[in-house]
XYZ file of C-alpha atoms in Angstrom:
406
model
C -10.395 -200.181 39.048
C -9.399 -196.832 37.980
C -5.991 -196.047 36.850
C -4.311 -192.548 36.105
C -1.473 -191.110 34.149
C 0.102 -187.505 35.420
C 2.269 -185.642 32.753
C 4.216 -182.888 34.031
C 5.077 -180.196 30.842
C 8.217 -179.194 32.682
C 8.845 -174.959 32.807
C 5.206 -174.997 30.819
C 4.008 -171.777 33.014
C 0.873 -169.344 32.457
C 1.623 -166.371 33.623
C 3.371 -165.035 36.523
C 2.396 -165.585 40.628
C 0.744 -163.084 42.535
C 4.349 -163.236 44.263
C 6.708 -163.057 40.937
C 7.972 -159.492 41.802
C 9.972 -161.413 45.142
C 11.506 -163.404 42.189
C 11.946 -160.649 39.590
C 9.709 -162.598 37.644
C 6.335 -160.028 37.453
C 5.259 -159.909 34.153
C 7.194 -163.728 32.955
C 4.069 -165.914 30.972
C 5.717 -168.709 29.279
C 2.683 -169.392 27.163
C 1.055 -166.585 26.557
C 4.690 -164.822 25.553
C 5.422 -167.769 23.332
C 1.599 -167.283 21.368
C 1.971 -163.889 20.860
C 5.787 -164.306 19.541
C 4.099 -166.396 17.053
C 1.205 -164.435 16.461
C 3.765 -161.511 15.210
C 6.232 -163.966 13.612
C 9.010 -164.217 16.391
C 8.250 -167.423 16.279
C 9.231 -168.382 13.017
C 12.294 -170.558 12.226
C 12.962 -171.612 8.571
C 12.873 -175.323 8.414
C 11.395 -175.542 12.196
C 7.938 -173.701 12.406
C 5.937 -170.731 11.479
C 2.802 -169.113 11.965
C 0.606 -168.637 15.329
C 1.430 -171.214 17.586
C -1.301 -173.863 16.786
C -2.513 -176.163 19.712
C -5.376 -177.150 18.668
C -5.507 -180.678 21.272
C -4.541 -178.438 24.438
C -7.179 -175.672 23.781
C -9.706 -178.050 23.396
C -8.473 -179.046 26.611
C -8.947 -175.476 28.470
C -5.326 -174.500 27.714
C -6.529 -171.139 26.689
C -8.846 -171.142 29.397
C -7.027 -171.773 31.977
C -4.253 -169.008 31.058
C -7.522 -166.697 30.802
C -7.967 -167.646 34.232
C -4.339 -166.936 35.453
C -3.621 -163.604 33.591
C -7.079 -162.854 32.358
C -6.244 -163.194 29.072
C -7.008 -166.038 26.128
C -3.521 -166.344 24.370
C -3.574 -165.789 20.494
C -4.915 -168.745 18.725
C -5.819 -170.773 21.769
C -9.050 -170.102 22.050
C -11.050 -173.580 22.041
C -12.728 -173.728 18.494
C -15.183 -176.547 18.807
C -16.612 -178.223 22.428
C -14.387 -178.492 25.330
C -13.085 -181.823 26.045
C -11.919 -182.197 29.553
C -11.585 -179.776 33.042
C -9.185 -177.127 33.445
C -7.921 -174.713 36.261
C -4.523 -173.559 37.140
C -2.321 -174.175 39.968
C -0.568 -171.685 42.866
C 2.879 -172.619 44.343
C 3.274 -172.555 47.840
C 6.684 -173.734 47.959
C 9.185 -171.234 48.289
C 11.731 -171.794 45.748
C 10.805 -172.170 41.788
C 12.979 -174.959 40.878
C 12.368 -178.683 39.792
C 12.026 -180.438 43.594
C 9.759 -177.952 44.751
C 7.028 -177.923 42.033
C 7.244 -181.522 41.759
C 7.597 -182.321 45.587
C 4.468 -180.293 45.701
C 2.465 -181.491 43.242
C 2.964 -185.050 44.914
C 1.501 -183.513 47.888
C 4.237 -182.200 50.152
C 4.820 -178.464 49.397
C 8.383 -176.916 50.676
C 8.172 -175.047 53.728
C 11.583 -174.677 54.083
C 14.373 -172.646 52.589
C 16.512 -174.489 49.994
C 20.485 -173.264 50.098
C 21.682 -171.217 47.508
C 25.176 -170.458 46.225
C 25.734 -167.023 46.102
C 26.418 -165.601 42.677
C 29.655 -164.711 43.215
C 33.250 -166.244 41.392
C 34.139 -168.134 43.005
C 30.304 -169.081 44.011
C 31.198 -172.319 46.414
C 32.800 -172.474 50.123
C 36.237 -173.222 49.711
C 35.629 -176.270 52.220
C 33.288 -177.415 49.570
C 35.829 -177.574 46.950
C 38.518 -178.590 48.635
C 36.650 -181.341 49.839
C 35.028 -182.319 46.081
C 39.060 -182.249 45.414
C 40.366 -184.570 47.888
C 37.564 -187.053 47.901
C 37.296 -187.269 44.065
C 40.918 -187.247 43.608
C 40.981 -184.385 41.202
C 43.403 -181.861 40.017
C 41.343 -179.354 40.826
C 37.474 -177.531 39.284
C 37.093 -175.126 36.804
C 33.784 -172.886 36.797
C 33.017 -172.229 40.268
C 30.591 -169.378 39.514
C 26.838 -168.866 37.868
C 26.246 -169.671 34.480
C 24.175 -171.308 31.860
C 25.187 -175.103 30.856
C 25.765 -174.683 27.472
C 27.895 -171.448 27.682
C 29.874 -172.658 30.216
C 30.863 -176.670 28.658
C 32.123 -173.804 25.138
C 34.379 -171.813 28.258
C 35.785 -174.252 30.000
C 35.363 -177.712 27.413
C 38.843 -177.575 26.394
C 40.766 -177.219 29.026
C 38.661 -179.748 30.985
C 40.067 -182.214 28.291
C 43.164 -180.823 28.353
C 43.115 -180.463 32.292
C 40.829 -183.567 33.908
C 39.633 -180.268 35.920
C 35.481 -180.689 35.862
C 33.818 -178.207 35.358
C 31.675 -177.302 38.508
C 29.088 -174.507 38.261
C 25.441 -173.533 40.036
C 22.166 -170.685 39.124
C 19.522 -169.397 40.933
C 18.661 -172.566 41.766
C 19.446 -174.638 44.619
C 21.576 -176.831 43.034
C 25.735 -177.731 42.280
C 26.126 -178.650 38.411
C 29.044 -181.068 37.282
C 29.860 -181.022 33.687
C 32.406 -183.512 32.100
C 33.413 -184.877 29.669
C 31.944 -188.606 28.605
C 35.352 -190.292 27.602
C 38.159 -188.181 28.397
C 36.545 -188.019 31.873
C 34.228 -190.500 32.262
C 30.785 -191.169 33.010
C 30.480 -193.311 35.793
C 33.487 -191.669 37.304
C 31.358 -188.292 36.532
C 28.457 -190.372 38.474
C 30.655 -190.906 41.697
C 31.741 -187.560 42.060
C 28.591 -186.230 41.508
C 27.514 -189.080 44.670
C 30.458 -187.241 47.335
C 28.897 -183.702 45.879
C 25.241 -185.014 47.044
C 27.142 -186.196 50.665
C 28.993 -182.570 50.768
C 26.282 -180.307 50.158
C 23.467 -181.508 52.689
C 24.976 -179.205 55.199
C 23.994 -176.534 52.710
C 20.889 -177.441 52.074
C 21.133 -177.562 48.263
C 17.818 -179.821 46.791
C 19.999 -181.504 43.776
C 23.463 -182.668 42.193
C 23.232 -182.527 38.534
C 25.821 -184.856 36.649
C 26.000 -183.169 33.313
C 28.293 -184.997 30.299
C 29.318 -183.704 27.271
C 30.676 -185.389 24.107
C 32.732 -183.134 21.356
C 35.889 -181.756 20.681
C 36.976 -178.227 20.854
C 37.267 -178.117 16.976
C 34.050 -179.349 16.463
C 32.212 -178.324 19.473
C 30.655 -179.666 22.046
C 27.187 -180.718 23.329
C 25.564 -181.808 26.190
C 24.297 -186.025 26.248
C 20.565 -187.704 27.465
C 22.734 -189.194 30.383
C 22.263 -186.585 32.572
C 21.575 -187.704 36.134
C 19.819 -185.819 38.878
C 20.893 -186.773 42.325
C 18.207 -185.358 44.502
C 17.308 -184.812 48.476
C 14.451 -187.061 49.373
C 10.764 -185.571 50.008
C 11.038 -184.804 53.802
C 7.588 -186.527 54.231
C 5.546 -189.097 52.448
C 4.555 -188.223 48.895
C 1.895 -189.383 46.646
C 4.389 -191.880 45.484
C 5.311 -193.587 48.767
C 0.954 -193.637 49.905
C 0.800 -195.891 46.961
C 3.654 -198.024 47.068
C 2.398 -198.657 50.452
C -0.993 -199.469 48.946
C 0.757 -201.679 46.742
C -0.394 -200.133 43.627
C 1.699 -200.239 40.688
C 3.565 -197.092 39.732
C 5.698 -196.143 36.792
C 7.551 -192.848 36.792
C 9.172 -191.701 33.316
C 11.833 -189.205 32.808
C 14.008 -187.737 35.706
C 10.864 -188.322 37.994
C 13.057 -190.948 39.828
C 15.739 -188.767 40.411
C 13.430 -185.469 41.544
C 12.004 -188.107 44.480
C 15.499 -190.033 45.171
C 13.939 -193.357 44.012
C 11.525 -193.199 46.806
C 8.452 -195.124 46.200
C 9.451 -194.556 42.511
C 8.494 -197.827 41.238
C 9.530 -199.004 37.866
C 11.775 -196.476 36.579
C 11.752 -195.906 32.783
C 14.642 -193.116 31.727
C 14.610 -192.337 28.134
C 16.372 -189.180 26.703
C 13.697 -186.281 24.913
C 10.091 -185.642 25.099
C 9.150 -187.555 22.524
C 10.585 -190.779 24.011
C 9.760 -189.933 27.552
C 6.188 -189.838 26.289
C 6.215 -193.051 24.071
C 7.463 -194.718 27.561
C 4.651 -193.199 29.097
C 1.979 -193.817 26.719
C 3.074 -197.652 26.717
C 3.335 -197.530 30.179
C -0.462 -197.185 30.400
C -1.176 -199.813 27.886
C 0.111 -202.378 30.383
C -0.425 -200.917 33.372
C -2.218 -203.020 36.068
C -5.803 -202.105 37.755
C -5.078 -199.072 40.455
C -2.442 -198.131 38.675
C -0.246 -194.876 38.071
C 2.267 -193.488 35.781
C 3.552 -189.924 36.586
C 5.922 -188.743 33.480
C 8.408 -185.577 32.857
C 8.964 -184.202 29.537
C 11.632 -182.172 30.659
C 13.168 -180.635 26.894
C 10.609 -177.437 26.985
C 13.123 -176.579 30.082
C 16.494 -177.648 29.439
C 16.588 -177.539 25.409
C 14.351 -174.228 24.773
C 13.371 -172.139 28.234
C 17.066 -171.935 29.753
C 18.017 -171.794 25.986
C 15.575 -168.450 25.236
C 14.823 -170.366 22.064
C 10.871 -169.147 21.750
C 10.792 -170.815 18.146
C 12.061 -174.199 19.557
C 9.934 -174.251 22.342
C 6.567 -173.744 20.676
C 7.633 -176.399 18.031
C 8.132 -178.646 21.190
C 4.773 -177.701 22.719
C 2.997 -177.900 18.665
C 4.947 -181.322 18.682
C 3.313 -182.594 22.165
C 0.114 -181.213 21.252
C -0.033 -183.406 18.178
C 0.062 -186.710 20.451
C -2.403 -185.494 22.814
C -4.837 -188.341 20.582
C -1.991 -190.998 20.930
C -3.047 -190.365 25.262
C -6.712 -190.781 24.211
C -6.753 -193.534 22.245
C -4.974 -195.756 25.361
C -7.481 -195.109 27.628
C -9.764 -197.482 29.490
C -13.265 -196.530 31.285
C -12.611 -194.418 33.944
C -9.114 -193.752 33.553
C -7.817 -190.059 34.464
C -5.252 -188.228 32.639
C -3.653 -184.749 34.103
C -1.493 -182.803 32.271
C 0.180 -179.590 34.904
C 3.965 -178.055 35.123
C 6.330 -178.214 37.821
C 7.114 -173.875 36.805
C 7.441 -171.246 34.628
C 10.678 -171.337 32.186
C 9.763 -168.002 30.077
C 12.113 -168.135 26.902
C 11.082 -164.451 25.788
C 12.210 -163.421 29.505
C 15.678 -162.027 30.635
C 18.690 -164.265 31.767
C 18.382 -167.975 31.784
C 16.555 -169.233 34.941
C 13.488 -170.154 35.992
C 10.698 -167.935 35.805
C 7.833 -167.355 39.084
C 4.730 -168.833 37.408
C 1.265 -169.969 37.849
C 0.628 -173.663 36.048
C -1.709 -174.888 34.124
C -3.997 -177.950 35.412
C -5.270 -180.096 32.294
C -7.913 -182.854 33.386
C -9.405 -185.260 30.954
C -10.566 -189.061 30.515
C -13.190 -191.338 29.075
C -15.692 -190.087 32.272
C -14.271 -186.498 32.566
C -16.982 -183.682 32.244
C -15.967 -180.432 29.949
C -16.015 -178.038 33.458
C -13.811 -174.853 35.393
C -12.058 -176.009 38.445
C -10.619 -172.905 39.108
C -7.958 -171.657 40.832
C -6.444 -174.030 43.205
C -4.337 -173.188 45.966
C -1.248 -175.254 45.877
C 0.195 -177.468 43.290
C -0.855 -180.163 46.214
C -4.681 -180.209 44.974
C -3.205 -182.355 41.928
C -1.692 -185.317 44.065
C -5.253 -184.770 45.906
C -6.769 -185.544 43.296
C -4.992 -188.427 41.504
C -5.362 -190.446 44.897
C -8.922 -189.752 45.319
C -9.222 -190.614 41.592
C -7.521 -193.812 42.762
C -9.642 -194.299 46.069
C -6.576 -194.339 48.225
C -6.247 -192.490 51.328
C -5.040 -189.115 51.794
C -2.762 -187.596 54.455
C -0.873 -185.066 52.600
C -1.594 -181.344 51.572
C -4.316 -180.765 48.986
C -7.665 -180.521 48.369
C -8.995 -182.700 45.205
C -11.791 -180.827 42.863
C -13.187 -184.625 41.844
């Protein structure tokens, strides 16, 4: 029986939607911006990278191709140079927000038709009956924060006197989400856990799609940084996912990364949570060695977004997309007969592109397998096509949004 492993390149966009401008995001191309940085030398860092940004796995893949197909343009260097190895195409959003949930919710087959909540981006940014409430409940001297910012710039503000204070540090973006930073010791993690648990209680009522627990180790002499035990707590899909069809089915699924967290453990299956994209794909590669007949393992690699897009780091993030590439044979070389590998984004996370947020973009949809014919399948319509497609791959029913191209 067919089995099939989904790997989502998280923030790995191609080029902005035909509705970016609503976002302020016309122009953003994570990719193709990253090639030609490299292709000029903006992507150089001594000791890190240099030179145009060499994928050689991924363009034989129709990663070129499929940004060609997006923006009408072939990237620098990632044109395929020998014969084409799998199917490519690239994906539309139809969900209104450009966040995590939404591209993810999607691509498991329920797209957002609803608006997410949003903090305004104001200081302070929350409703006072939020905080007051975070206060009381979590038995706190108070927040710091309370306003837009970006995670790391924010832990160097306020790090100190959130030692000092026992005051966490509470902040939000563009996003739909409410962002707890604290310390791991003085504060403490599970105790960072619970209060992140009354946040997810207080802010259904504004319709916010996660909770973000986000530790910190460090000292303010030494600095501080961010830890792998972050922990998203998420709203749950308003309708049946690709997950929940085939826990129902009784297939066995594996999810890898923060996958558990984006679907609130729903039909989740065996959760495997390691901390980078390296080990997140070493879970995920293993996963498939053992996984049963029918099987599915859908996978994150979330460090292209949270260690170089939000970071603007274009050198880091095309050493972490050189560094994937090179495993791409590791994903081969565990694959059975008529096994299906997809590799797709969740967004666009443009590190050449203004501010730190999120960037409006069109994904790229990577199809390959011992059985997989070198062939265009276009542009498709909604992230949804992808779920589509891994259940028909999997000959289990379909009820949700999508339309598979197998």
């Amino acid at each position: 029986m067919p089995r099939a492993l989904l790997i989502v390149l998280d923030s790995v966009g191609i080029g902005g939607a035909q509705d970016a401008a609503a976002y302020g995001d016309a122009g953003a191309d994570t990719v193709g911006h990253i090639a030609e940085a490299c292709a000029t030398g903006r992507g150089d860092r001594a000791g890190l990278r240099q030179g145009p940004l060499h994928l050689p796995h991924m363009a034989a893949l129709g990663l070129g191709l499929a940004c060609e197909a997006s923006t009408g343009r072939i990237p620098p260097n990632l044109e395929p140079k020998g014969p084409l190895k799998g199917a490519w195409g690239y994906g539309i959003e139809t969900s209104k927000g450009k966040d995590t949930p939404s591209g993810h919710w999607e691509i498991a087959g329920v797209p957002v038709a609803f608006d997410w909540g949003y903090f305004p981006n104001t200081v302070p940014s929350f409703p006072k009956e939020l905080t007051d409430a975070l206060i009381e409940r979590g038995k706190l001297p108070g927040i710091l924060g309370d306003k837009h910012a970006s995670g790391t710039e924010i832990i160097d503000e306020f790090g100190a006197e959130h030692m000092r204070t026992g005051k966490p540090i509470c902040y939000t973006s563009v996003d739909s989400v409410l962002q707890i930073a604290a310390h791991e010791e003085t504060f403490g993690l599970e105790r960072l856990y619970d209060l992140c648990r009354i946040g997810r209680e207080l802010c259904d009522r504004y319709k916010i799609g996660r909770v973000i627990a986000r530790p910190f180790v460090g000292s303010p002499e030494e600095g501080f940084r961010r830890t792998g035990n972050r922990k998203d707590f998420a709203t749950p899909p308003p309708s049946d996912t690709i997950l929940d069809t085939l826990a129902k089915a009784g297939r066995p699924v594996v999810t890898v990364g923060k996958i558990g967290d984006i679907f609130a453990h729903r039909g989740t299956g065996r959760e495997i949570k390691p901390n980078g994209n390296d080990a997140c794909l070493s879970a995920a590669i293993d996963a498939m060695r053992g996984l049963g007949d029918g099987g599915f393992v859908f996978a994150n690699l979330v460090d292209f977004d949270s260690e170089y897009g939000h970071r603007r780091d274009i050198p880091g993030y095309a050493a972490a997309l050189e560094a994937f590439d090179r495993r791409v044979p590791e994903i081969e070389a565990v694959l059975e007969p008529g096994d299906l590998v997809i590799i797709a984004a969740d967004h666009g996370n443009d590190p050449s592109w203004q501010g730190t947020d999120h960037t409006r973009e069109n994904i790229p949809i990577l199809c390959f397998g011992p059985e997989v014919e070198p062939a265009a399948i276009g542009k498709r319509s909604s992230f949804a096509d992808i779920g589509a497609s891994v259940l028909a791959h999997l000959d289990v029913g379909h009820a949700g949004k999508g339309r598979s191209w197998l």
